[in-house]
Structures are given as C-alpha cells and as structure tokens.
XYZ file of C-alpha atoms in Angstrom:
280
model
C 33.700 -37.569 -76.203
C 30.967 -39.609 -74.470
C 33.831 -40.185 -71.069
C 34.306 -36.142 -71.206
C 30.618 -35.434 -71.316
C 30.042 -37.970 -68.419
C 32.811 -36.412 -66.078
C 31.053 -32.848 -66.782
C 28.065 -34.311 -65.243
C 29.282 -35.665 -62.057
C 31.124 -32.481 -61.633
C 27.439 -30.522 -62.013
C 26.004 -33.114 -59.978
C 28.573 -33.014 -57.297
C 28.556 -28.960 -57.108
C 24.750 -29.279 -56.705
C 24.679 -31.309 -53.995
C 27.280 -29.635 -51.615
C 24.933 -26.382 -52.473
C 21.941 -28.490 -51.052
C 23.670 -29.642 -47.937
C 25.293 -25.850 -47.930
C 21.517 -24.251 -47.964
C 19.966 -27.104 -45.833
C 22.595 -26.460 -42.510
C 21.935 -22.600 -42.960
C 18.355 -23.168 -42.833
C 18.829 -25.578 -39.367
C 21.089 -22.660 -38.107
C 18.607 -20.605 -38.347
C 15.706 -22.550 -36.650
C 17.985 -23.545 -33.789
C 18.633 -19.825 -34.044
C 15.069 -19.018 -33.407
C 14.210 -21.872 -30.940
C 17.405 -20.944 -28.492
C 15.478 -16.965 -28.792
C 11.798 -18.222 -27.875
C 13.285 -20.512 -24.864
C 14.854 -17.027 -23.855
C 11.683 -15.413 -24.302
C 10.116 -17.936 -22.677
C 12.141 -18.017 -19.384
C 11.902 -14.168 -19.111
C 8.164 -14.317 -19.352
C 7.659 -16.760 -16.187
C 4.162 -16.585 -14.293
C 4.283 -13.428 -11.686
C 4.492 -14.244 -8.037
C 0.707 -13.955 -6.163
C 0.132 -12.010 -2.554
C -2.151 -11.086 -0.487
C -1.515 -8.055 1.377
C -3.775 -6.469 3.954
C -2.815 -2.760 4.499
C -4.631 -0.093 6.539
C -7.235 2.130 4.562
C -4.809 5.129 4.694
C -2.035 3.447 2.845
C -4.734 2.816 -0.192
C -2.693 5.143 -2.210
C 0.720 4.699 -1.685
C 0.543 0.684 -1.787
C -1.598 0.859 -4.537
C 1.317 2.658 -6.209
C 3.942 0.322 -5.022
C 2.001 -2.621 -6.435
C 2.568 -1.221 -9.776
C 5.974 -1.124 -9.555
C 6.890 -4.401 -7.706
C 5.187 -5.709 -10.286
C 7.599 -4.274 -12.814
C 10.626 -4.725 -10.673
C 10.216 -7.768 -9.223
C 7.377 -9.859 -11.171
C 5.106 -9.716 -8.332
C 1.428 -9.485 -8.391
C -0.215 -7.888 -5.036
C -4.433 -8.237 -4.056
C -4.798 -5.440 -1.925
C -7.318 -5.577 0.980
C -7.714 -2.167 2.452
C -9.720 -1.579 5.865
C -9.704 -0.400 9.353
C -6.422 -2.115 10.939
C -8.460 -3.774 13.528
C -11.307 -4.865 10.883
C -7.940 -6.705 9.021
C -6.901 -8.102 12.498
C -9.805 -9.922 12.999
C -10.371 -11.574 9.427
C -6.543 -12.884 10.313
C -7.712 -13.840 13.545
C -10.831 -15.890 11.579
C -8.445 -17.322 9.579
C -8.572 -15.575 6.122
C -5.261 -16.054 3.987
C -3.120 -12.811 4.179
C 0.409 -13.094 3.342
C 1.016 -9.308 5.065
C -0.132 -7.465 7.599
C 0.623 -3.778 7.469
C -1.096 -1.655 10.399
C -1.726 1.893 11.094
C -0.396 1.520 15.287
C 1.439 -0.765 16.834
C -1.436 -1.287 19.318
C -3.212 -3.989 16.541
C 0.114 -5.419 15.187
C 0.583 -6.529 19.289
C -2.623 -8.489 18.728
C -1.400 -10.416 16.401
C 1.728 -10.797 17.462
C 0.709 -11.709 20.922
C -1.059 -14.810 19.187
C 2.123 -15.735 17.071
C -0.143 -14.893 13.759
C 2.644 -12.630 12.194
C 6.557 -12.989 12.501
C 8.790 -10.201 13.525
C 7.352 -6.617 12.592
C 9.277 -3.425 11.861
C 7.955 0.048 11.522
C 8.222 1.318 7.831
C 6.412 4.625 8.395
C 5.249 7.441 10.537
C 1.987 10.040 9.922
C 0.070 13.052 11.949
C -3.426 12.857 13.050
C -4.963 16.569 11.836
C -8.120 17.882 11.627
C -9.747 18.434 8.392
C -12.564 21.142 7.583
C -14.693 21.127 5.126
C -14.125 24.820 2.918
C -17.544 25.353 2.667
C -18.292 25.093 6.834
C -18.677 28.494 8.350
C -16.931 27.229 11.273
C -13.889 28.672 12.340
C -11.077 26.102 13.681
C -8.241 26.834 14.820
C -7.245 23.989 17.256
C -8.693 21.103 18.831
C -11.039 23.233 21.357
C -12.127 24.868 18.642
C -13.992 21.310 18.099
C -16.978 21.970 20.827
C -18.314 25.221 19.402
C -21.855 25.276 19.603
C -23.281 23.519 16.440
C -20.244 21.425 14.876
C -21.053 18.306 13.175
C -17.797 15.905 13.862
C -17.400 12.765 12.545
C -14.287 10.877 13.874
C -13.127 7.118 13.802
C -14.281 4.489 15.954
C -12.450 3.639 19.166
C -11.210 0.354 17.976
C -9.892 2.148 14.977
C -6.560 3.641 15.195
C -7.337 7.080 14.105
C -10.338 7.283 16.449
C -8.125 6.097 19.331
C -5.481 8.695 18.554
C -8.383 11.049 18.732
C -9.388 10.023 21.900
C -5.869 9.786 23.616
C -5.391 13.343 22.343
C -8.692 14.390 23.668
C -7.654 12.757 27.112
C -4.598 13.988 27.177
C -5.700 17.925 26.334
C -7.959 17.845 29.318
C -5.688 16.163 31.653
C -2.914 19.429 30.904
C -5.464 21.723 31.311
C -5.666 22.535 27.612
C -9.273 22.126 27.824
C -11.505 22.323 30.468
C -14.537 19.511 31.301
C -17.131 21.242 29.831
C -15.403 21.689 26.209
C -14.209 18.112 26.545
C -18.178 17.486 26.862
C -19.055 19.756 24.689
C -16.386 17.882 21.770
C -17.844 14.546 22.542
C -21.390 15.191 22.144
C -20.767 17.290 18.765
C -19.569 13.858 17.482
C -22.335 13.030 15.167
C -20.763 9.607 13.991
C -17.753 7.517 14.468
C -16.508 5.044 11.568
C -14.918 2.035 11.170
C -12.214 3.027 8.199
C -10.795 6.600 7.963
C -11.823 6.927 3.909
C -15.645 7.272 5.506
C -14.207 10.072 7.835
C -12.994 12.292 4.638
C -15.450 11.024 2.506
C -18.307 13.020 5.394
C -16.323 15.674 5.244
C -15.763 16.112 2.020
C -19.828 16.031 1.541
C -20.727 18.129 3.920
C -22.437 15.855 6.349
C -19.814 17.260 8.852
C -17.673 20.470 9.258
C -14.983 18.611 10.533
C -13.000 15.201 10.980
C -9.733 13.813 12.554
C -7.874 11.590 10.321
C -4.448 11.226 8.903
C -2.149 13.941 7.440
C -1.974 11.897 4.234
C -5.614 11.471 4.281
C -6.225 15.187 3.598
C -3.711 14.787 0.399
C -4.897 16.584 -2.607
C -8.549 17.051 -1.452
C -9.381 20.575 -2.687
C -12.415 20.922 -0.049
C -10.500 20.129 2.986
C -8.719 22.634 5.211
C -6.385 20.908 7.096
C -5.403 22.174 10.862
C -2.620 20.787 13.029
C -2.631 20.622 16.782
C -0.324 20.631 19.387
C -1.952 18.111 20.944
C -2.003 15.584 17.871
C 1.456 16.434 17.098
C 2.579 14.763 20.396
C 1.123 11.526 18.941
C 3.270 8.723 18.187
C 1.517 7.675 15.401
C 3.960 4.356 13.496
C 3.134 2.127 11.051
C 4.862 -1.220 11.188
C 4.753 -4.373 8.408
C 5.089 -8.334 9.176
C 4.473 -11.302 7.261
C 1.829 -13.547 8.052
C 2.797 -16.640 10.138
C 0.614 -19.110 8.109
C 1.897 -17.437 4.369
C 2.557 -20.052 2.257
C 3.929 -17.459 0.163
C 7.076 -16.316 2.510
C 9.953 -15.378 0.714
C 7.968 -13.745 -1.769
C 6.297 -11.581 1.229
C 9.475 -10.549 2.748
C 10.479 -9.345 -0.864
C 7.232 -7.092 -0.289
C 8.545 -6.032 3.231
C 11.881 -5.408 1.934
C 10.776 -3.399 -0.716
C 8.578 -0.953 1.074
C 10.922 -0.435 4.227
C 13.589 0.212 0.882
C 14.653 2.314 -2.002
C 11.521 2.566 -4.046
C 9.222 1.479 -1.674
C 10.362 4.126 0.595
C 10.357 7.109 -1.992
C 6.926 6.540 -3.117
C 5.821 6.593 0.655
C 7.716 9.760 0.981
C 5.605 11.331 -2.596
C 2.317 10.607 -0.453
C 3.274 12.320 2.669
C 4.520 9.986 5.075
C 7.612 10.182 7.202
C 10.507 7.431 6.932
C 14.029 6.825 8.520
C-alpha cells in the first residue's frame, strides 16, 4: 500500500515539473518575442539625417513643403535659410556651413562655382518675372511702360538681386527695341521709390500699399488676393532658371545629393509644379 502510494507521488511530482519547465520556455518565448520586436522598432526609429540648405527667398514655399515630405520619405531633417541669392552667396563665401546652394539665376551659382565652393549644378526650375499691382492702386497697368506714369510708387529688387537684375535687363532691353523711349525709361527709374534686397519685401510693399506696383516672380504673386498680376512681353523673353549644387565643404554629401535628387525628381518636382514653377 505504502510502495503504491509512493509511485502516485512521483508520478504527481513528475507531471508538475514538466508543466513548470512547459510554462517557463513559453514565458522566454515570449520575451525573446518582444525583445526581437523592440530591436525592430528600434532600428526603424534611427536619428533623422541633418542639412543645411540655403534656397532663394522665392522658393520659401515650395521647399518649405518639400522639407516635410523628405522628412517622411527619406528621414531627413532640412534648416532652411531663405534670402536674396546673392545675400546666401556671400555668407558661403564667409564661410558659413551650407550643405546646398539653390539660386534664383545662374549669374550667382557662377560665383560660386568660379571659386570651386559648390560641385556640379543643374537647373531644377524655371519662373517669369511679372509685375504685381496692388488692387486698391488707381493706377492703370497694362505693360511695363505703363510703369513711368506720372505718380507711381515702384518698389523693385536691388541690382545685385536677381529679380532686380531681371528688371533692369528687361528695362534695358525695352529701350534698346524701341519699346520705350528715353524719357519713359527715365521716367520708370525715378518712380522707383525703393529697391530691396529679398523679393518677400517687394510683395510685402505692395501688398501694404507703400507702392502701386512691384516686379517679382510669377510664383511670388501666388495666392495674394491684393495683387493684380500683369505679364510683359518684355519679361517673358527672360531666361529666368533656377539651378541646385551641393556645397563643396558639406560634410554632409550623400545626404545632400539625396536633397538634389529629390527636388530635380518625382515628388520634389510635383510639389514645385503645385507652386507655379516650370520643370522638364
């Protein structure tokens, strides 16, 4: 009785323990389980790329917009620095750390390209220099002549700025076919009551009322409500291209020609398209 009673026992004790060591590996499974998932989770969540891009002031919207989504695509996170191309070109030229250079002419990307501060450049966009009117200006314009009437206020970039060069090479240009005569090509100049340094201060005049009228870019003039915008056959001769390069001295290369590749591509080229600009 006593032998049958002990061999019950070691049966009991025997079926407890492989239900230990059963429960026991389930429970490791499971950890391991849940380790192997956080060390996916973990890779997937690696530290987004930096860089520095300096863009002209007129692609403040569009880039803006294509940082936010190379940021989703590609894990990428852009600091803008928006100005007059030439103001851009000469804090590269100082020496401030810019991994891309993206420039509203070609004129300022030769600058630095001249001095072997960027590598090989390619034009990712075209625009149209246009005149914009205030709605509330009782001037009448029509065309660029139409920009010496007696009593216009016109604000226009700065020579050194691309915009305000355009303007000037248009204005050159219109007199030397005839299209104007001296005295309204004297009469445009001196109406110009300021000339600025970044092409936001030209619409932002405008749009105030300190001036009836501005030159800037087509895209400029998007969705502002108190702007007229005018085209002119002289502007629309203008050759006005937008090329990209990385920085020579970027530490941060292959993640800047990710940034090149995807503006001048896919995306990067539709959302250009959404905020007026042309590209092949």
């Amino acid at each position: 009785m006593e032998k049958s009673l002990f061999k019950k026992f070691k049966v009991i004790v025997l079926v407890v323990s492989i239900l230990m060591i059963s429960v026991f590996s389930a429970a490791c499974g499971s950890n391991a389980s849940k380790n192997d998932t956080n060390n996916n989770t973990a890779t997937k969540q690696e530290p987004a790329k930096k860089l520095t891009v300096f863009a002209a002031a007129s692609l403040k919207e569009s880039y803006t917009e294509i940082g936010k989504q190379i940021k989703n695509d590609k894990n990428i996170d852009v600091e803008f620095n928006f100005a007059g191309s030439q103001q851009l070109v000469a804090s590269i030229n100082q020496g401030v750390s810019a991994d891309v250079f993206a420039s509203a002419d070609t004129k300022n990307m030769k600058t630095l390209s001249d001095a072997k501060k960027v590598d090989k450049d390619v034009i990712f966009a075209q625009n149209q220099i246009v005149i914009v009117k205030n709605k509330d200006s009782k001037a009448t314009i029509n065309s660029l002549k139409d920009l010496g009437q007696d009593g216009l206020k016109l604000v226009v970039g700065d020579k050194s700025l691309p915009a305000g060069n355009y303007f000037y090479k248009a204005l050159d240009a219109a007199k030397a076919d005839n299209t104007i005569d001296q005295a309204t090509y004297d009469k445009i100049i001196k109406n110009i009551k300021s000339q600025e340094l970044n092409v936001k201060d030209v619409v932002s005049k405008v749009n105030l009322g300190d001036a009836d009228a501005g030159v800037v870019y087509k895209t400029d003039a998007n969705n502002q409500e108190k702007l007229q915008v005018i085209t002119d056959e002289e502007f629309s001769k203008l050759q006005v291209d937008y090329p990209i390069a990385v920085v020579s001295d970027s530490k941060n290369k292959d993640t800047a020609q990710q940034f090149v590749d995807y503006v001048t591509t896919g995306k990067g080229k539709d959302i250009l398209k959404q905020y007026g600009f042309s590209v092949k």
